[in-house]
Coordinates of C-alpha atoms and ligand atoms in Angstrom, one line a residue:
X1 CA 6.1 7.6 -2.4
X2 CA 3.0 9.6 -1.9
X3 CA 2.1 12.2 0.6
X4 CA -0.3 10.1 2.9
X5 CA -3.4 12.7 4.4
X6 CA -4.3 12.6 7.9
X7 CA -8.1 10.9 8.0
X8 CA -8.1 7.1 7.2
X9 CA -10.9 6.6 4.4
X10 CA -11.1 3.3 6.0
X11 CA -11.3 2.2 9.5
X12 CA -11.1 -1.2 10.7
X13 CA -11.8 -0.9 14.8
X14 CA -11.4 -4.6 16.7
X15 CA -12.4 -7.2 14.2
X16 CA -13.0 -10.4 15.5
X17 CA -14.3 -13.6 13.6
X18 CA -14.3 -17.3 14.6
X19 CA -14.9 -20.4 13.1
X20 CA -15.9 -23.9 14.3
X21 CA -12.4 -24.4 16.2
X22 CA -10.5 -21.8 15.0
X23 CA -10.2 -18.3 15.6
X24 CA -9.3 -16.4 12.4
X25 CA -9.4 -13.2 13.3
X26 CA -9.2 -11.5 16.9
X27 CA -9.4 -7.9 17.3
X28 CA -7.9 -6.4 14.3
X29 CA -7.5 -3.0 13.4
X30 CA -6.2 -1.3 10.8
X31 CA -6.7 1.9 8.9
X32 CA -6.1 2.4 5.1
X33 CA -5.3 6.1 4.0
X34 CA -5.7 7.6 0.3
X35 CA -3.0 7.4 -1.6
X36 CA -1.3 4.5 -0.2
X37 CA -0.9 0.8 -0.9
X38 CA -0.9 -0.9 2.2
X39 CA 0.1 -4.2 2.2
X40 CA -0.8 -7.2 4.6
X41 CA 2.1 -9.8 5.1
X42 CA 0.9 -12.9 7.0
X43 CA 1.4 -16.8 7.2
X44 CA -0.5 -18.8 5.2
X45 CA -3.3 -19.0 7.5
X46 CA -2.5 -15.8 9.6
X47 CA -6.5 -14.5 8.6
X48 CA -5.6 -11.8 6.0
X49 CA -8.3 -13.3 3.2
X50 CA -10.7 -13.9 6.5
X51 CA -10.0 -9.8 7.3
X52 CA -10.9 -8.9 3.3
X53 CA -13.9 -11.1 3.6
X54 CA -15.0 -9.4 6.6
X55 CA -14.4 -6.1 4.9
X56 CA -16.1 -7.2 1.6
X57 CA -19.6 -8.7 3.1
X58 CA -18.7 -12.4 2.5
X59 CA -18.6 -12.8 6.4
X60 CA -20.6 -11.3 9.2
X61 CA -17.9 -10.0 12.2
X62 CA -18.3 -11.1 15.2
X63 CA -17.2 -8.0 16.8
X64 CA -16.2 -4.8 15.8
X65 CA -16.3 -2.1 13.5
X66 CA -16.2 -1.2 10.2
X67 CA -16.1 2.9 9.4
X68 CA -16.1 4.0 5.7
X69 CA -15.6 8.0 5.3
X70 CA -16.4 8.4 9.3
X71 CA -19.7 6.0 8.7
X72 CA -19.9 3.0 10.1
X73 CA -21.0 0.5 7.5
X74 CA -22.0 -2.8 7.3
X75 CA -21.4 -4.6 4.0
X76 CA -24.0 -7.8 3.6
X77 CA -22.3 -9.0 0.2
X78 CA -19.9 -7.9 -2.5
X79 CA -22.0 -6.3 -4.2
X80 CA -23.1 -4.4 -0.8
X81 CA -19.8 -3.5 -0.7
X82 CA -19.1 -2.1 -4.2
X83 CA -21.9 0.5 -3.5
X84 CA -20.2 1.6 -0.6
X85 CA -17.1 2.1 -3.1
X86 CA -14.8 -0.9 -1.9
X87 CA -14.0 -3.2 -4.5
X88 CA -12.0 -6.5 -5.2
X89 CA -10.2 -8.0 -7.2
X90 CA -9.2 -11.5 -5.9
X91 CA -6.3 -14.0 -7.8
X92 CA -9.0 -15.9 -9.5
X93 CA -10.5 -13.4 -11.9
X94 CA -14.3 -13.8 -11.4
X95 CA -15.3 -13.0 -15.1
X96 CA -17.2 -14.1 -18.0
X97 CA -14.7 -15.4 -20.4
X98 CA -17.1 -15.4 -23.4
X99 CA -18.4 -12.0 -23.1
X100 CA -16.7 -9.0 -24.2
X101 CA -14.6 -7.0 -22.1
X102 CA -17.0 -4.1 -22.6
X103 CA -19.4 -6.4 -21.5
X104 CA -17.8 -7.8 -18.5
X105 CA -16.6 -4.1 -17.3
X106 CA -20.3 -3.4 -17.6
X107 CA -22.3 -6.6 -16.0
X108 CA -25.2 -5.5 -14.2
X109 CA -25.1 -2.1 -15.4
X110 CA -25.2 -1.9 -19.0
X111 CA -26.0 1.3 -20.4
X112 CA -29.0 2.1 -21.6
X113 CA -30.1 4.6 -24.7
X114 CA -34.3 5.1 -25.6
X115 CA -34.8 1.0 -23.6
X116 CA -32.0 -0.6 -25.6
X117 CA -28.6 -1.8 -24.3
X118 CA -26.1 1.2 -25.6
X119 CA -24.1 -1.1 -27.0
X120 CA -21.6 1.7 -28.6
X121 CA -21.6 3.7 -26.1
X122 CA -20.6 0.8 -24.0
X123 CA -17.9 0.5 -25.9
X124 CA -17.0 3.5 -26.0
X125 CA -16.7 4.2 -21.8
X126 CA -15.0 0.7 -21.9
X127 CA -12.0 1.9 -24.0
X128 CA -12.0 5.0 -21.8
X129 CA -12.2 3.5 -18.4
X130 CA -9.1 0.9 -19.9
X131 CA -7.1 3.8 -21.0
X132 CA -6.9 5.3 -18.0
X133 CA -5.0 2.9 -17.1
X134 CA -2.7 3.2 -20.4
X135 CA -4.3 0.3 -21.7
X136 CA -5.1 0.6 -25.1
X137 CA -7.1 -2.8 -26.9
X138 CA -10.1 -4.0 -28.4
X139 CA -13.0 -3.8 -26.3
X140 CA -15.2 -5.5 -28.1
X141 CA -13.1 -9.1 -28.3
X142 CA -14.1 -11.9 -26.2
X143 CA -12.0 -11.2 -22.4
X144 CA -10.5 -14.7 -22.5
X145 CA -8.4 -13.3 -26.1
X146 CA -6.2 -11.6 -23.3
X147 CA -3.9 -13.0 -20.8
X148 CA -4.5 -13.0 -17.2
X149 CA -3.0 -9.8 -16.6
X150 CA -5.2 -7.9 -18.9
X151 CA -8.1 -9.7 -17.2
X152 CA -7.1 -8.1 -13.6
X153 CA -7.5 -5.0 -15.1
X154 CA -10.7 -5.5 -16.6
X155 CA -11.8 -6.2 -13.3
X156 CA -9.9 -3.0 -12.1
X157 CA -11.7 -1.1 -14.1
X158 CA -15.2 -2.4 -13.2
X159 CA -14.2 -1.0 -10.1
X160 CA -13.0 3.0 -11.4
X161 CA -16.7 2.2 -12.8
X162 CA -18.4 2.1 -9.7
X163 CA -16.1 5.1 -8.4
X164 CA -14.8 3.0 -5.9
X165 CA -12.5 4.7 -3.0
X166 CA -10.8 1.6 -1.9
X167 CA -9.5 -1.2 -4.0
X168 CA -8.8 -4.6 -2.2
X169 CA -6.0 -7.6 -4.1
X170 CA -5.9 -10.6 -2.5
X171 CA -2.8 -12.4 -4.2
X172 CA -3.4 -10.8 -8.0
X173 CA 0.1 -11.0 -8.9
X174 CA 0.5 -15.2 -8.4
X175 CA 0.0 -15.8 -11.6
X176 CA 1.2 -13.2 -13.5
X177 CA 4.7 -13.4 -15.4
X178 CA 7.1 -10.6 -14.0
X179 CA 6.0 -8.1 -17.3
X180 CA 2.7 -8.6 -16.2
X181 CA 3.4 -7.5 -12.5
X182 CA 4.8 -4.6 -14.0
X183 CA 2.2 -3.4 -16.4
X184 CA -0.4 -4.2 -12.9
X185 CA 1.7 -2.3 -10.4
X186 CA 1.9 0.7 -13.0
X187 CA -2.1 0.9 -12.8
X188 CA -2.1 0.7 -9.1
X189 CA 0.2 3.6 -9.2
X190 CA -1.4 5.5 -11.4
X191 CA -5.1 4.6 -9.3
X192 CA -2.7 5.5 -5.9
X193 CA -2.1 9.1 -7.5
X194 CA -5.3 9.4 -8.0
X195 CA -6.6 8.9 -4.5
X196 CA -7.5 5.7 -4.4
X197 CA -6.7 3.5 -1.3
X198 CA -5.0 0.1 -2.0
X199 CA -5.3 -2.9 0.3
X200 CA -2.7 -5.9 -1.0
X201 CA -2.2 -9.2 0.2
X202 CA 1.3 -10.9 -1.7
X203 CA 3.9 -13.4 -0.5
X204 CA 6.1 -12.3 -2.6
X205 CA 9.0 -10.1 -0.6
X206 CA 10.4 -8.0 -3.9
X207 CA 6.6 -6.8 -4.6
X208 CA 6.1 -5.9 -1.2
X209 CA 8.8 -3.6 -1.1
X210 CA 8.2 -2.5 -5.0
X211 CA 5.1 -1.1 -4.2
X212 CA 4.0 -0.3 -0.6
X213 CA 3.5 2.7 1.5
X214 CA 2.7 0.7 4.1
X215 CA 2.9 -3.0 5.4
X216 CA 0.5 -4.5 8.2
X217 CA 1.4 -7.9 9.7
X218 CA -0.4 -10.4 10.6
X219 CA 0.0 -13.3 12.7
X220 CA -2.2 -15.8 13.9
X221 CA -5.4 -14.1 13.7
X222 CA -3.9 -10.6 15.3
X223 CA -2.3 -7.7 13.7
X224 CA 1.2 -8.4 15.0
X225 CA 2.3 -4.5 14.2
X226 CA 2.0 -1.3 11.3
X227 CA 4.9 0.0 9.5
X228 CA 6.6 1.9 6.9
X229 CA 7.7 0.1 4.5
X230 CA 10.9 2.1 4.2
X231 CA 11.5 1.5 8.1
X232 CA 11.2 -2.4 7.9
X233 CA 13.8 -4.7 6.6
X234 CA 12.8 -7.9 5.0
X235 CA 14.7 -9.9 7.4
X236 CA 12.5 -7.8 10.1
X237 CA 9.5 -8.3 8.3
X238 CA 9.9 -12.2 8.1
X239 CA 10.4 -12.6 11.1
X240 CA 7.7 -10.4 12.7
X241 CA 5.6 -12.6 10.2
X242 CA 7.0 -16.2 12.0
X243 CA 7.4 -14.4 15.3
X244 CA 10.5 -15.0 15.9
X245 CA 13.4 -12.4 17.6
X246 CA 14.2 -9.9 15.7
X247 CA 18.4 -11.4 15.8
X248 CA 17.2 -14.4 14.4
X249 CA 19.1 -15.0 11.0
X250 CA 16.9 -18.6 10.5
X251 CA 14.1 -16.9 8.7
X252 CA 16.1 -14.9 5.9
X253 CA 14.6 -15.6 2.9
X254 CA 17.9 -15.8 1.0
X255 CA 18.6 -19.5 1.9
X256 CA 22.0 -20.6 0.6
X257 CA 22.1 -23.4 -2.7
X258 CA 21.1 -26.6 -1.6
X259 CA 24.3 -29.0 -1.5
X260 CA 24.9 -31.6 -3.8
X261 CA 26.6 -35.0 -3.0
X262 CA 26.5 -37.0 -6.0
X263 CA 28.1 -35.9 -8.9
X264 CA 26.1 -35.8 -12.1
X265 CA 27.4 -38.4 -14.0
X266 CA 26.4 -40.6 -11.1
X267 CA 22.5 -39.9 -12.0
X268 CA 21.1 -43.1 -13.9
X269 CA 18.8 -41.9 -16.7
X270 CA 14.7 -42.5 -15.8
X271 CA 12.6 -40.9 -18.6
X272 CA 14.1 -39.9 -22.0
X273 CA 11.4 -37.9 -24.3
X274 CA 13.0 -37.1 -27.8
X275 CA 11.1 -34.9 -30.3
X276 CA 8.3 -34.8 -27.5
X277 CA 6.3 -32.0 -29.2
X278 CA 2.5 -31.0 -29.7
X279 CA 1.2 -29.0 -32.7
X280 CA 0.7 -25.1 -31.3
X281 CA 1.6 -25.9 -27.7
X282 CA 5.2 -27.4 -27.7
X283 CA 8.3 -27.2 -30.6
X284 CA 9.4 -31.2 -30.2
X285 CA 12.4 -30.9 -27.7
X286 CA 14.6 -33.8 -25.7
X287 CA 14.6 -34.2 -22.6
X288 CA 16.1 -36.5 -20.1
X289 CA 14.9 -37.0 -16.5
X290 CA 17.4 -38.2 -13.8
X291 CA 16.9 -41.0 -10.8
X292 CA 17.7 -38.6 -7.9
X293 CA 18.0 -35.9 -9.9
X294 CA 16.4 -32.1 -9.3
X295 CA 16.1 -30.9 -13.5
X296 CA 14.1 -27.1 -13.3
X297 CA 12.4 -25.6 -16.2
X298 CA 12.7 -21.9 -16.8
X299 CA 11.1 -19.8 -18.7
X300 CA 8.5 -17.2 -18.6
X301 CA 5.1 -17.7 -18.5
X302 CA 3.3 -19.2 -21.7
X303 CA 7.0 -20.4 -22.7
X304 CA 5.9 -24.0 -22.9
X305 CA 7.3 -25.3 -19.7
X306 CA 3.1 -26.6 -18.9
X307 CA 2.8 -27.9 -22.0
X308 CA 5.8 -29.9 -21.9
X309 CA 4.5 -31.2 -18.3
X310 CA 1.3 -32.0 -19.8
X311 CA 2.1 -34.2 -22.7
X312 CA 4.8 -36.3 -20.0
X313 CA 1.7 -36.8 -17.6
X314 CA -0.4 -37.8 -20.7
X315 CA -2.5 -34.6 -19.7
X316 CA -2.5 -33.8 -23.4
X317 CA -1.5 -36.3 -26.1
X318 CA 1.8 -35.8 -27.9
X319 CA 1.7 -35.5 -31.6
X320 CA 5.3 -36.7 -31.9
X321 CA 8.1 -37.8 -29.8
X322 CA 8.9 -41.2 -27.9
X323 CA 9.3 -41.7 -24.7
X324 CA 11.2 -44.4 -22.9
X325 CA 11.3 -45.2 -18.8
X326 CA 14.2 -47.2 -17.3
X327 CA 15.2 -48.3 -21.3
X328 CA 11.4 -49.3 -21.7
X329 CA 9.4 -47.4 -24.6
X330 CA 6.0 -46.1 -23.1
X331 CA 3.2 -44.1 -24.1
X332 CA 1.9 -41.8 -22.1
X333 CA -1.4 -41.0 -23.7
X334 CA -3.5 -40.3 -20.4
X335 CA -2.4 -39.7 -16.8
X336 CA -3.5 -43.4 -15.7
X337 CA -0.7 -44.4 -18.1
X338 CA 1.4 -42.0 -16.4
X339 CA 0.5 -42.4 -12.8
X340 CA 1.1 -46.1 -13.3
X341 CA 4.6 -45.6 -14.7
X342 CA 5.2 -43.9 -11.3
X343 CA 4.8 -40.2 -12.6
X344 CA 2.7 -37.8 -10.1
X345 CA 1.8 -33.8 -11.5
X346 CA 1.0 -31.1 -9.1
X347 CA -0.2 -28.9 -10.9
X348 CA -0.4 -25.1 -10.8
X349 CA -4.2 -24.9 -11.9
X350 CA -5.7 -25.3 -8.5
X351 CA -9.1 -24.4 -9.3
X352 CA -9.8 -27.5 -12.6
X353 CA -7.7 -30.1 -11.3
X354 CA -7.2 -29.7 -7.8
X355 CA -8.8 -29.5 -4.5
X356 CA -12.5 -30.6 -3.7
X357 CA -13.4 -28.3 -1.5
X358 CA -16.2 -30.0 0.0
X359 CA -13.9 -33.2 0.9
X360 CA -11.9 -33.6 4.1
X361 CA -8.2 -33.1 4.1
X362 CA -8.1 -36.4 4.5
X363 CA -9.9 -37.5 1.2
X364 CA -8.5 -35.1 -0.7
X365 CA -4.9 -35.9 0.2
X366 CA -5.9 -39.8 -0.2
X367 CA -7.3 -39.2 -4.2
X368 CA -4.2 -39.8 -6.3
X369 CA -3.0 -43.2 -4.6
X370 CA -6.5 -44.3 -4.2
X371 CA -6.4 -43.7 -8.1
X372 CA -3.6 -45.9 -8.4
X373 CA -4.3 -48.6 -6.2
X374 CA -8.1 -48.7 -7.9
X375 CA -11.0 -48.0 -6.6
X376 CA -11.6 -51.6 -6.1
X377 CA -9.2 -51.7 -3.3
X378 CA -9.8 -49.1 -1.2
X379 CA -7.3 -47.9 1.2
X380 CA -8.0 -48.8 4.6
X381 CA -9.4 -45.9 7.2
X382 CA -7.0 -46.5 9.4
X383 CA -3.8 -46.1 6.7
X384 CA -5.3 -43.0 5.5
X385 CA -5.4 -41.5 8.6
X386 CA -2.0 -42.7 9.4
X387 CA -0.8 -40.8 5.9
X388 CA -3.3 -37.8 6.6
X389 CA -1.4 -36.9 10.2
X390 CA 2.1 -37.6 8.5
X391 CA 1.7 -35.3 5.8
X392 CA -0.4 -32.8 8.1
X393 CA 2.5 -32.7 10.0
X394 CA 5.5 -32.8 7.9
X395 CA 4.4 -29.9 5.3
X396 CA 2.8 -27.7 8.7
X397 CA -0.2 -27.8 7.3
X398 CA -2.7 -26.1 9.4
X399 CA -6.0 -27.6 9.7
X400 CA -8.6 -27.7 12.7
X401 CA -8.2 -31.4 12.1
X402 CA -7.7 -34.3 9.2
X403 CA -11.9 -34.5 8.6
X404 CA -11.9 -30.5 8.3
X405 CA -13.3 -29.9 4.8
X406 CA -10.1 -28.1 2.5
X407 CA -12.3 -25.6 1.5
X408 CA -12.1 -24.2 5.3
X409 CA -8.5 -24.2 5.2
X410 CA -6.5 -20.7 3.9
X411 CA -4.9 -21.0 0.5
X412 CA -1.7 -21.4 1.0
X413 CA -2.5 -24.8 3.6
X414 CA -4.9 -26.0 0.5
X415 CA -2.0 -25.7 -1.3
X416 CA 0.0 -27.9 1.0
X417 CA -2.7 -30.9 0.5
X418 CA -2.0 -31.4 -2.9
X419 CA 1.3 -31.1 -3.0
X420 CA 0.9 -33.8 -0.5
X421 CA -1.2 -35.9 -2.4
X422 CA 1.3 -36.6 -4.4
X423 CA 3.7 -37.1 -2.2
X424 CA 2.2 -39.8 -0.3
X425 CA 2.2 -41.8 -4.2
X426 CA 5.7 -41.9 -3.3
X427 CA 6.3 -41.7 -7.1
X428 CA 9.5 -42.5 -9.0
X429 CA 9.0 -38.9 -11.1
X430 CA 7.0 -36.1 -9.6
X431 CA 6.4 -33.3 -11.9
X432 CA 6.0 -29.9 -9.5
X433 CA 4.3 -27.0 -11.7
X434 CA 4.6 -23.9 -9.3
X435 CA 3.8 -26.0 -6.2
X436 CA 4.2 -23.2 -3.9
X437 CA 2.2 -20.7 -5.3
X438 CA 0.5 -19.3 -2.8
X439 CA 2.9 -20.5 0.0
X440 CA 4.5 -18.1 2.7
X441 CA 7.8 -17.6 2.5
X442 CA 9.2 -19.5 5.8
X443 CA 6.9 -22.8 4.3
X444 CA 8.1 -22.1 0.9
X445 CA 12.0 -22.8 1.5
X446 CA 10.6 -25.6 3.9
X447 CA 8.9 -27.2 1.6
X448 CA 11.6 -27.3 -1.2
X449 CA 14.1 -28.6 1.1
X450 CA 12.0 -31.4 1.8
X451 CA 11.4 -32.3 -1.7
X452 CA 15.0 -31.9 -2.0
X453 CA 15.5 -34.4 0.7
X454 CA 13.4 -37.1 -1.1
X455 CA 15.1 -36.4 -4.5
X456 CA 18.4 -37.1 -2.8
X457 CA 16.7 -40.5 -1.6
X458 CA 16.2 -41.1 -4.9
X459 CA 12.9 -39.3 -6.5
X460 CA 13.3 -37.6 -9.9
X461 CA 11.9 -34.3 -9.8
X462 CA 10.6 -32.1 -12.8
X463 CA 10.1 -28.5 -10.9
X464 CA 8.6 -26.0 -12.4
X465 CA 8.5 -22.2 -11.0
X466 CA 8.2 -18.6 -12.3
X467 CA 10.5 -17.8 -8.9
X468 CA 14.1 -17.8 -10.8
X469 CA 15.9 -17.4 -7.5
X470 CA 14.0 -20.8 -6.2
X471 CA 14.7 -23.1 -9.7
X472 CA 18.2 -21.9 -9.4
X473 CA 19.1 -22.8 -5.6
X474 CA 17.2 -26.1 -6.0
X475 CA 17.9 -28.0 -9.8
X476 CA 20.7 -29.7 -10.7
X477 CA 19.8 -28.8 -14.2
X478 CA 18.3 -26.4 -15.7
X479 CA 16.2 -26.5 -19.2
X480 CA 15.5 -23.0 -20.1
X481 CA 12.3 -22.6 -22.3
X482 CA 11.2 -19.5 -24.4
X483 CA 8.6 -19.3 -27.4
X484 CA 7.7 -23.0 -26.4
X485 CA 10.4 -24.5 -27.1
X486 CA 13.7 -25.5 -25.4
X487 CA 16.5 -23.0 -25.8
X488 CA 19.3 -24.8 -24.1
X489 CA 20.4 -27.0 -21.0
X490 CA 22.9 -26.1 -17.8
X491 CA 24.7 -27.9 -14.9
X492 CA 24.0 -26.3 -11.9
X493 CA 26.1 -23.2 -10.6
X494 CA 26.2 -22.4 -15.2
X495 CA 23.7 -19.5 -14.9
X496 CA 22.4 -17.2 -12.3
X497 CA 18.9 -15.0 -13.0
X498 CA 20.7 -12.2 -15.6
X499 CA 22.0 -15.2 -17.3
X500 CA 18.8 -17.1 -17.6
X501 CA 17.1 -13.7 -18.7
X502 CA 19.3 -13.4 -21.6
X503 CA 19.1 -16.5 -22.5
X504 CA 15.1 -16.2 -22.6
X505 CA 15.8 -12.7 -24.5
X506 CA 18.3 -14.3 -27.2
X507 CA 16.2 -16.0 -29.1
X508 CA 16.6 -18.5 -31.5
X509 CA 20.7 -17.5 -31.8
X510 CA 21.1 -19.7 -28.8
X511 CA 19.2 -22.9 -29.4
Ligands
LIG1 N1 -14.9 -20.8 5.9 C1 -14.1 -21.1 6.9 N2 -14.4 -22.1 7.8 C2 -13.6 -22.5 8.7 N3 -12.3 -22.0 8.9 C3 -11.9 -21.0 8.1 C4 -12.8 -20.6 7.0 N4 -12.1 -19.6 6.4 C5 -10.9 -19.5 7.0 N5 -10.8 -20.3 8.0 C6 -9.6 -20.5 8.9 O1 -9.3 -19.2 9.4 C7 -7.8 -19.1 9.4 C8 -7.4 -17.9 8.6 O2 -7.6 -18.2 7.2 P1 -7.3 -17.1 6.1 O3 -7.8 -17.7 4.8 O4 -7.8 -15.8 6.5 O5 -5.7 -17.1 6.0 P2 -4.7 -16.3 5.0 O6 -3.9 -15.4 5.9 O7 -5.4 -15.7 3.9 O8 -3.7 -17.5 4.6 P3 -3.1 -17.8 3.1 O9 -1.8 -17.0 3.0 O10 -2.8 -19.2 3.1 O11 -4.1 -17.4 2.0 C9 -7.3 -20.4 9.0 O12 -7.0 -21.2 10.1 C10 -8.4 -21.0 8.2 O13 -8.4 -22.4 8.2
LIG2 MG1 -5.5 -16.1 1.8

């Protein structure tokens, strides 16, 4: 905790901001102090990256005020609003892979010595600005060397560059492994000491309460409430963020373990992979996949649990293993082979494989069993928009309509269409890699109770999720991976999280 001064540095008075149909934002205010991360808690949807693009230049209010250091300003673009000293980082680091990380701390204002680019000196101030931030590495190596956490705080740092007073995170942390969260909310401590002002948007319940000062909600376009963190519970805070009385024991977040009915000798085998394996990406490993059957992969990040996704969907080609479906040996050497064998991947990389922003809701829910039909026999209009309300409605999407364009739709709701995309395949196996990233917390346990629903039915699922807690309530088995490989298999109820973490520490004792 930090002593919080008296004068905001930032002043948001009355922001409004509508789009065709929706209004995303109406009147909200909200003041950020030095010294304090303030965090803003919302529904997917609820106008909290609509508020940071308001604050950052991308969009134009359409009332209200913005006051920076008692001055009203009036940022026209990001880079407006960097020279004002508020900076961003959003989840997708917005960086030049290639170039250096000297480089890409310094784009657009290298440093100059007698006309020439100071390339040493560069260097130099780069090392500097990183180990401020106890971050000690090799400046001069290309940025996409490090892992995505390291990245952030290359674009952190950009921002001590331009001596910036606030610093803005709009969902940093979904991608990082929980090390990784650590080494990021250590900088932002370090930055908070410092003076700095910290605006973060999360989902996540335990980071909230790890890091803020201060918590805004949101709720449908309005600031529902300010408090101290210490003040709120999470039970409180969920359901200020769903709106619902403050009694109400329906939105804790700490749903009970999903009941089983069938025993799991009743499953019937589907897929069987032995010695599935890819040279640098996966150590061969079995696996079998169920009929009706939840199986969760573990692991940390990088521990292989992609990469064995991957090489099932055919995504990447397996350099050994075989792989047999209902007795049946198969290869899988694209996903066409894959997605006619009744396999479906939602995949975590949203950005390279996923929505097309510029497409309805409609279309881009409609892509993968358009795939498989063939694009010679096009689904009828009148089906798809049969299959575009269904969905709409059973996941809570929110959308000004099925012909809105996905790019107008908040994150977490993009998020939604894809995983419904696959859905409406109705597939025999659907592979889920971190399919609520992104997703509120209510939605979240919403959504994985109605996956569980269909895998009851009799759906195979492969699920996939950094969120321990979650792959624990839902699988029926768990593989737990480390070092990309498998290091061992469980029934449900066998492990809980310190179990799976020492497992994932042991090493190769326990394969
Ligand atoms: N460019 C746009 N055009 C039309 N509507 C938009 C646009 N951007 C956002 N909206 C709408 O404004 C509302 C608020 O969206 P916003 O992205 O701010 O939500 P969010 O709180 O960040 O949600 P999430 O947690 O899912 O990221 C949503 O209904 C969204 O569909
Ligand atoms: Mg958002």
């Amino acid at each position: 905790m930090t002593t919080i001064s008296t004068a905001p540095v930032l002043e948001l008075r009355g922001i409004s901001k509508a789009f065709t149909g929706v209004q995303a934002l109406n009147g909200v205010s909200l003041n950020l102090y030095p010294g304090e991360v303030h965090t803003l808690m919302g529904q997917n949807g609820a106008g909290k990256s609509t508020l940071i693009k308001v604050l950052t230049g991308v969009y134009t209010p359409d009332h209200g005020q913005i006051v920076l250091a008692g001055q009203s300003i009036q940022p026209q673009s990001t880079l407006d609003a960097q020279n004002h000293g508020i900076s961003t980082v959003y989840q997708e680091v917005n960086l030049c892979p290639n170039l250096s990380v000297a480089e890409n701390i310094f784009i657009g204002r290298y440093p100059r010595k007698f006309g020439r680019i100071d390339w040493a000196g560069m260097a130099q101030q780069a090392a500097e600005l990183l180990e401020r931030m106890q971050i000690k590495i090799d400046v001069t190596v290309p940025l996409a060397h490090y892992p995505l956490a390291i990245q952030q705080m290359v674009a952190i740092s950009r921002s001590l560059l331009v001596s910036a007073k606030v610093l803005i995170l709009d969902e940093p942390t979904s991608s990082l492994d929980e090390k990784e969260v650590d080494l990021l909310f250590s900088v932002l401590r370090g930055l908070r000491e410092q003076g700095m002002a910290i605006l973060f948007v999360t989902h996540f319940l335990d980071q909230t309460y790890a890091i803020s000062d201060r918590i805004t909600v949101m709720r449908n376009g309005e600031r529902e409430g300010e408090y101290l963190a210490a003040d709120l519970s999470r039970v409180e805070l969920v359901n200020k963020m769903v709106g619902a009385p403050a009694a109400s024991e329906t939105a804790t977040p700490a749903a009970a373990p999903i009941a089983v009915d069938a025993t799991p000798s009743r499953f019937k085998s589907f897929l069987r992979a032995v010695g599935l394996g890819r040279k640098g990406a996966l150590t061969p490993m079995d696996l079998e996949i169920r009929e009706g059957e939840m199986l969760g992969l573990a692991g940390l990040l990088g521990s292989g649990r992609t990469e064995a996704a991957r090489l099932l969907f055919g995504a990447d080609k397996a350099d050994s293993g075989v792989i047999t479906i209902d007795g049946k040996e198969r290869s899988l050497s694209s996903p066409r082979d894959a997605i006619a064998a009744g396999i479906g991947f939602c995949s975590e990389d949203r950005k390279h494989e996923g929505a097309i922003l510029d497409l309805s809701v409609r279309e881009n829910l409609i892509l993968a069993l358009q795939a498989r039909s063939g694009i010679m026999r096009a689904i009828p209009l009148k089906r798809q928009q049969q299959l575009a309300e269904e969905y709409v409605k059973a996941l809570g999407i929110k959308t000004a309509s099925i012909e809105t364009p996905i790019g107008s739709l908040s994150g977490g709701n993009q998020q939604k269409v894809l995983l419904a995309r696959w859905l409406v395949t109705d597939p025999k196996l659907l592979i889920l890699d971190e399919p609520t990233r992104g997703i509120d917390v209510r939605a979240k346990q919403e959504i994985m109770d109605y996956v569980s629903a269909l895998c009851k039915k009799g759906m195979s699922i492969l699920f996939i999720s950094s969120e321990l807690p979650e792959v624990l309530r839902v699988s029926d088995r768990i593989v737990v991976m480390r070092d990309r490989k498998a290091g061992g298999e469980y029934p449900r109820g066998a492990l809980d999280e310190t179990s799976v973490l020492q497992v994932i520490a042991a090493g190769d004792q326990h394969a």
